[in-house]
Coordinates of C-alpha atoms and ligand atoms in Angstrom, one line a residue:
M69 CA 145.2 113.6 89.2
S70 CA 143.7 112.6 92.6
R71 CA 144.1 108.9 93.5
L72 CA 141.1 106.7 92.9
K73 CA 141.5 103.2 94.3
T74 CA 138.8 102.8 96.9
L75 CA 135.1 103.8 96.3
G76 CA 132.7 103.9 99.2
I77 CA 129.0 103.7 98.7
V78 CA 126.4 104.9 101.3
T79 CA 122.6 105.2 101.1
T80 CA 121.2 107.9 103.4
G81 CA 117.9 109.4 104.4
G82 CA 114.6 107.8 103.1
D83 CA 115.1 104.8 100.9
A84 CA 114.0 104.9 97.3
P85 CA 113.2 102.2 94.7
G86 CA 116.3 101.9 92.5
M87 CA 118.9 102.4 95.2
N88 CA 119.8 98.8 94.9
A89 CA 120.1 99.1 91.1
A90 CA 122.4 102.1 91.7
I91 CA 124.6 100.2 94.2
R92 CA 124.9 97.3 91.7
A93 CA 125.8 99.5 88.8
L94 CA 128.3 101.6 90.8
T95 CA 130.0 98.4 92.0
R96 CA 130.2 96.8 88.6
F97 CA 131.4 100.0 86.8
G98 CA 133.8 100.4 89.7
K99 CA 135.1 96.8 89.3
E100 CA 135.6 97.4 85.6
R101 CA 138.1 100.1 86.6
N102 CA 139.7 97.8 89.2
L103 CA 138.3 99.8 92.2
H104 CA 138.1 98.4 95.7
V105 CA 134.4 99.0 96.6
L106 CA 133.0 99.3 100.2
G107 CA 129.3 99.5 101.0
F108 CA 128.6 101.2 104.3
H109 CA 125.6 100.0 106.4
K110 CA 122.8 102.1 107.7
G111 CA 123.6 105.4 106.2
W112 CA 126.0 107.8 107.9
D113 CA 125.8 105.7 111.1
G114 CA 127.8 103.0 109.2
V115 CA 130.5 105.5 108.3
E116 CA 130.6 106.6 111.9
A117 CA 130.9 103.1 113.2
M118 CA 133.1 101.9 110.3
D119 CA 130.5 99.3 109.7
F120 CA 130.8 98.2 106.0
E121 CA 131.1 95.2 103.7
I122 CA 133.3 94.7 100.6
L123 CA 131.2 94.7 97.5
G124 CA 132.0 92.7 94.4
A125 CA 130.3 91.9 91.1
R126 CA 128.7 88.8 92.7
T127 CA 127.7 90.3 96.0
V128 CA 125.5 92.8 94.2
G129 CA 123.8 90.1 92.1
G130 CA 120.1 89.5 92.4
I131 CA 119.3 93.0 93.9
L132 CA 118.4 94.9 90.7
Q133 CA 114.6 94.3 91.1
A134 CA 114.4 94.7 94.9
G135 CA 113.0 97.9 96.4
G136 CA 114.6 99.6 99.4
T137 CA 118.4 99.4 99.9
F138 CA 120.2 96.2 101.0
L139 CA 122.9 98.4 102.7
Q140 CA 120.1 99.9 104.8
T141 CA 119.7 103.5 105.6
S142 CA 118.9 105.9 108.4
R143 CA 118.0 109.4 109.3
S144 CA 121.3 109.8 111.0
K145 CA 122.4 112.5 113.5
A146 CA 126.1 111.7 112.8
L147 CA 126.8 114.8 110.7
R148 CA 124.9 117.4 112.8
T149 CA 127.9 118.4 114.9
D150 CA 131.5 119.5 114.1
E151 CA 132.8 116.5 116.1
G152 CA 130.6 114.2 114.0
V153 CA 131.9 115.6 110.8
K154 CA 135.5 115.2 112.1
K155 CA 134.8 111.6 113.1
L156 CA 133.5 110.6 109.7
T157 CA 136.3 112.4 108.0
E158 CA 138.9 110.5 110.1
N159 CA 137.1 107.2 109.4
L160 CA 137.1 107.8 105.6
D161 CA 140.9 108.6 105.8
T162 CA 141.6 105.5 108.0
L163 CA 139.8 103.3 105.4
D164 CA 141.6 105.1 102.5
V165 CA 138.2 105.9 100.8
D166 CA 139.2 108.1 97.9
A167 CA 135.7 108.8 96.8
L168 CA 132.3 108.4 98.4
A169 CA 129.1 107.9 96.4
V170 CA 126.2 109.3 98.4
L171 CA 122.8 108.0 97.4
G172 CA 119.9 110.1 98.7
G173 CA 117.7 113.2 98.5
N174 CA 118.1 116.8 99.2
G175 CA 119.1 116.4 102.8
S176 CA 121.7 113.8 102.0
M177 CA 123.3 116.0 99.4
K178 CA 123.6 118.8 102.0
S179 CA 125.3 116.3 104.3
A180 CA 127.6 115.1 101.5
F181 CA 128.6 118.7 100.7
K182 CA 129.3 119.5 104.4
L183 CA 131.5 116.4 104.7
G184 CA 133.2 117.1 101.4
E185 CA 134.2 120.6 102.6
Q186 CA 136.2 119.0 105.5
S187 CA 137.3 115.8 104.0
S188 CA 139.9 114.8 101.4
T189 CA 137.6 112.1 100.2
R190 CA 135.8 113.2 97.0
M191 CA 132.0 113.2 97.2
I192 CA 129.7 112.3 94.4
G193 CA 126.0 112.6 94.9
I194 CA 123.6 110.3 93.2
P195 CA 120.0 111.7 93.4
C196 CA 117.9 108.9 94.8
T197 CA 114.6 109.9 96.5
I198 CA 110.9 109.4 95.7
D199 CA 110.4 113.2 96.4
N200 CA 112.3 114.4 93.3
D201 CA 113.4 117.4 95.3
V202 CA 117.1 117.5 94.3
Y203 CA 118.0 120.8 92.6
G204 CA 119.8 120.4 89.2
T205 CA 118.2 117.1 88.1
D206 CA 115.0 116.8 86.3
E207 CA 114.5 113.4 87.9
T208 CA 115.7 111.4 90.8
V209 CA 116.0 107.6 91.0
G210 CA 112.7 106.3 92.6
F211 CA 110.4 109.2 91.6
D212 CA 109.0 107.4 88.6
T213 CA 108.3 104.3 90.7
A214 CA 106.6 106.2 93.5
V215 CA 104.4 108.1 91.0
N216 CA 103.4 104.8 89.3
T217 CA 102.6 103.3 92.7
A218 CA 100.4 106.2 93.6
V219 CA 98.7 106.3 90.2
E220 CA 97.9 102.5 90.4
Q221 CA 96.3 103.0 93.9
I222 CA 94.3 106.1 93.0
D223 CA 93.0 104.5 89.8
K224 CA 91.5 101.8 92.0
I225 CA 90.1 104.4 94.4
R226 CA 88.5 106.1 91.4
D227 CA 86.6 102.9 90.6
T228 CA 84.8 103.0 93.9
A229 CA 84.4 106.8 93.8
K230 CA 82.7 106.6 90.5
S231 CA 80.5 103.6 91.5
M232 CA 79.2 105.4 94.6
G233 CA 79.3 109.0 93.4
R234 CA 81.8 109.9 96.1
V235 CA 84.6 112.5 96.3
F236 CA 87.9 111.2 97.5
V237 CA 90.8 113.1 99.1
T238 CA 93.9 111.1 98.5
E239 CA 97.1 112.0 100.3
V240 CA 100.5 111.2 98.7
M241 CA 104.0 111.6 100.1
G242 CA 106.0 114.8 100.1
R243 CA 106.5 116.8 103.3
N244 CA 108.2 119.7 101.7
H245 CA 107.6 119.3 98.0
G246 CA 104.7 118.5 95.7
F247 CA 106.4 116.7 92.8
I248 CA 104.7 113.4 93.6
A249 CA 101.3 115.1 94.0
L250 CA 101.6 117.1 90.8
H251 CA 102.7 114.3 88.6
T252 CA 100.3 111.8 90.1
G253 CA 97.5 114.3 90.0
V254 CA 98.0 115.0 86.3
A255 CA 98.3 111.3 85.6
V256 CA 95.0 110.4 87.4
G257 CA 93.1 113.5 86.2
A258 CA 92.6 114.9 89.7
D259 CA 90.1 117.8 89.9
V260 CA 92.3 119.6 92.5
I261 CA 96.0 119.1 93.3
L262 CA 97.4 120.6 96.5
M263 CA 101.1 121.1 97.1
P264 CA 103.2 122.7 99.8
E265 CA 104.7 125.2 97.3
V266 CA 101.4 126.6 96.0
E267 CA 99.1 128.6 98.3
Y268 CA 95.4 127.8 98.4
T269 CA 92.4 128.6 100.6
Q270 CA 89.8 126.1 101.8
E271 CA 87.2 128.3 100.0
S272 CA 89.0 127.8 96.7
V273 CA 89.1 124.0 97.1
I274 CA 85.4 124.0 97.9
E275 CA 84.5 126.3 95.0
N276 CA 86.6 124.1 92.6
M277 CA 84.9 121.0 93.7
Q278 CA 81.4 122.6 93.5
N279 CA 82.2 123.7 90.0
C280 CA 83.0 120.1 89.0
T281 CA 79.5 119.1 90.2
K282 CA 78.0 122.0 88.2
R283 CA 79.8 120.7 85.1
G284 CA 78.1 117.4 85.5
K285 CA 80.8 115.4 87.3
R286 CA 79.3 112.7 89.6
S287 CA 82.4 111.9 91.6
G288 CA 85.6 113.8 92.4
L289 CA 89.2 113.4 93.2
V290 CA 91.6 115.7 95.2
V291 CA 95.3 114.7 95.3
M292 CA 97.3 116.4 98.0
A293 CA 100.9 116.2 99.2
E294 CA 101.3 115.3 102.9
G295 CA 102.9 118.7 103.4
A296 CA 100.1 120.7 101.8
G297 CA 97.9 120.9 104.9
D298 CA 95.7 118.7 107.0
S299 CA 94.0 116.1 104.7
R300 CA 91.5 115.2 107.5
E301 CA 90.5 118.8 107.8
I302 CA 90.1 119.2 104.0
T303 CA 88.0 116.0 103.9
R304 CA 85.8 117.2 106.8
I305 CA 85.2 120.6 105.2
L306 CA 84.4 119.2 101.7
D307 CA 82.1 116.7 103.3
Y308 CA 80.2 119.5 105.0
Y309 CA 80.0 121.8 101.9
L310 CA 79.5 119.3 99.0
N311 CA 76.4 117.4 98.2
A312 CA 78.3 114.1 98.3
D313 CA 80.0 111.7 100.6
V314 CA 83.7 112.6 100.9
R315 CA 86.3 110.0 102.0
L316 CA 90.0 110.2 102.8
S317 CA 92.6 107.8 101.6
I318 CA 96.2 108.2 102.8
L319 CA 98.5 106.2 100.5
G320 CA 101.5 106.4 102.9
Y321 CA 104.7 104.4 102.8
S322 CA 103.8 101.9 100.2
Q323 CA 104.9 104.7 97.8
R324 CA 108.5 104.3 99.1
G325 CA 108.7 100.6 98.6
G326 CA 108.2 98.1 95.8
S327 CA 110.2 97.0 92.8
P328 CA 111.7 99.9 90.9
S329 CA 110.1 100.8 87.5
A330 CA 112.2 100.1 84.4
R331 CA 112.7 103.9 84.2
S332 CA 114.1 104.2 87.8
R333 CA 116.4 101.2 87.1
F334 CA 117.6 102.7 83.8
L335 CA 118.3 106.1 85.5
A336 CA 120.2 104.4 88.3
N337 CA 122.4 102.6 85.7
L338 CA 123.1 105.8 83.8
F339 CA 123.8 107.9 86.9
A340 CA 126.3 105.2 88.2
K341 CA 128.2 105.1 84.9
E342 CA 128.4 108.9 84.9
A343 CA 129.6 108.9 88.5
I344 CA 132.5 106.5 87.8
D345 CA 133.5 108.3 84.6
S346 CA 133.5 111.7 86.4
L347 CA 135.5 110.3 89.3
T348 CA 138.0 108.8 86.9
K349 CA 138.4 112.2 85.3
G350 CA 139.3 113.6 88.7
D351 CA 136.1 115.5 89.5
E352 CA 135.2 116.1 93.2
D353 CA 132.2 117.1 95.2
I354 CA 129.7 116.9 92.3
L355 CA 126.2 115.7 91.7
V356 CA 125.1 113.5 88.8
V357 CA 122.1 114.9 87.1
L358 CA 119.6 114.4 84.3
D359 CA 118.8 117.7 82.5
D360 CA 118.2 119.1 79.0
H361 CA 121.7 118.0 77.9
G362 CA 121.2 114.4 79.1
V363 CA 123.1 112.8 82.0
G364 CA 126.0 115.0 83.3
T365 CA 127.3 116.5 86.5
I366 CA 127.0 119.8 88.4
P367 CA 128.9 121.0 91.5
L368 CA 127.3 119.7 94.7
K369 CA 127.5 123.3 95.9
T370 CA 125.1 124.5 93.1
S371 CA 122.6 121.9 94.1
V372 CA 122.6 122.5 97.8
S373 CA 122.4 126.3 97.5
N374 CA 119.3 126.2 95.4
E375 CA 115.7 125.1 95.9
K376 CA 114.1 123.0 93.1
K377 CA 110.8 124.5 92.0
I378 CA 107.7 122.7 90.8
D379 CA 106.5 123.3 87.3
E380 CA 103.4 125.4 87.8
E381 CA 102.6 125.1 84.1
Y382 CA 101.6 121.5 84.8
L383 CA 98.9 122.8 87.2
A384 CA 97.6 125.1 84.6
L385 CA 97.5 122.2 82.1
N386 CA 95.6 120.1 84.6
R387 CA 92.9 122.8 85.1
V388 CA 92.0 122.4 81.4
L389 CA 92.4 118.6 81.4
T390 CA 89.9 118.2 84.2
L391 CA 87.2 120.4 82.6
Ligands
LIG586 O1 111.9 109.8 101.6 C1 111.0 110.9 101.3 C2 109.9 110.9 102.2 O2 109.2 109.7 102.0 C3 108.9 112.0 102.1 O3 108.1 112.0 101.1 C4 108.3 112.0 103.5 O4 107.8 113.2 103.8 C5 109.4 111.6 104.4 O5 110.3 110.9 103.6 C6 108.9 110.7 105.5 O6 110.0 110.6 106.4 P1 110.3 109.4 107.5 O7 111.0 108.3 106.7 O8 111.2 110.1 108.4 O9 109.0 109.0 108.0

């Protein structure tokens, strides 16, 4: 059985609400097993610079409800070169880090896998990203919070849209994936949902919105992911072709912040417990996931070699719901 005395924790890539909850839970479940817990600062940059703090049950008190990550994070270049990977591997050895919990999204899991291939430190991925784009898990920590934030804001936008008979194009986050757009769109009853994964034409968007008017709708709502095209252009085109004022509202980074929802906190706790249990069993280079069987683990390799797909059935469902 591999040694498990020191656990490192690192938050990498874009922050997500619930990362703090995951750090707290990992530390406390780790302490229950008498582990020495180190929290690296500013993502991979902290591992590269050996910049860390020792975490204990009390040092992680009072952070459960806070958005962001108190360890801080970065979009680091540290793992982009072979020398970088070597340096991080050596630092983890020097600090006797037996296992490293990597909290982040799809890109972070690819980095963790790359590092795990070279290093004797065991990697455990904890999916934490508002984008929900990590293959193998139905949900990531932070996704539910981001969708709730977007829904709350778009509900307010709808009030003014209805009052003034306007059409709104609302842009939500998601450069490569449309999970936030799809779930938010269904939740707010968007007339059209645009995502990077689903091809569309400007003509089809215009036609859909014109049909809404024909069905008697006096205002309208388009929800689009930031990676689904140019929201300014879509707004301009709709404004030209529809017999209504069309406005654009880009929701932006507020979706990445804020206090985590109860669901995001709960998921963070369950993922952390599973992570410590799996490491105790001797597992290495794995990802904690939520799937049909509940919370479990899959090989990191499986996750990083596959692309998570959006559920197009939800789009079909929305077409009927917005009739
Ligand atoms: O963290 C995920 C995410 O917010 C995406 O939805 C978005 O496309 C991207 O990060 C923005 O990245 P950056 O933090 O580099 O501006």
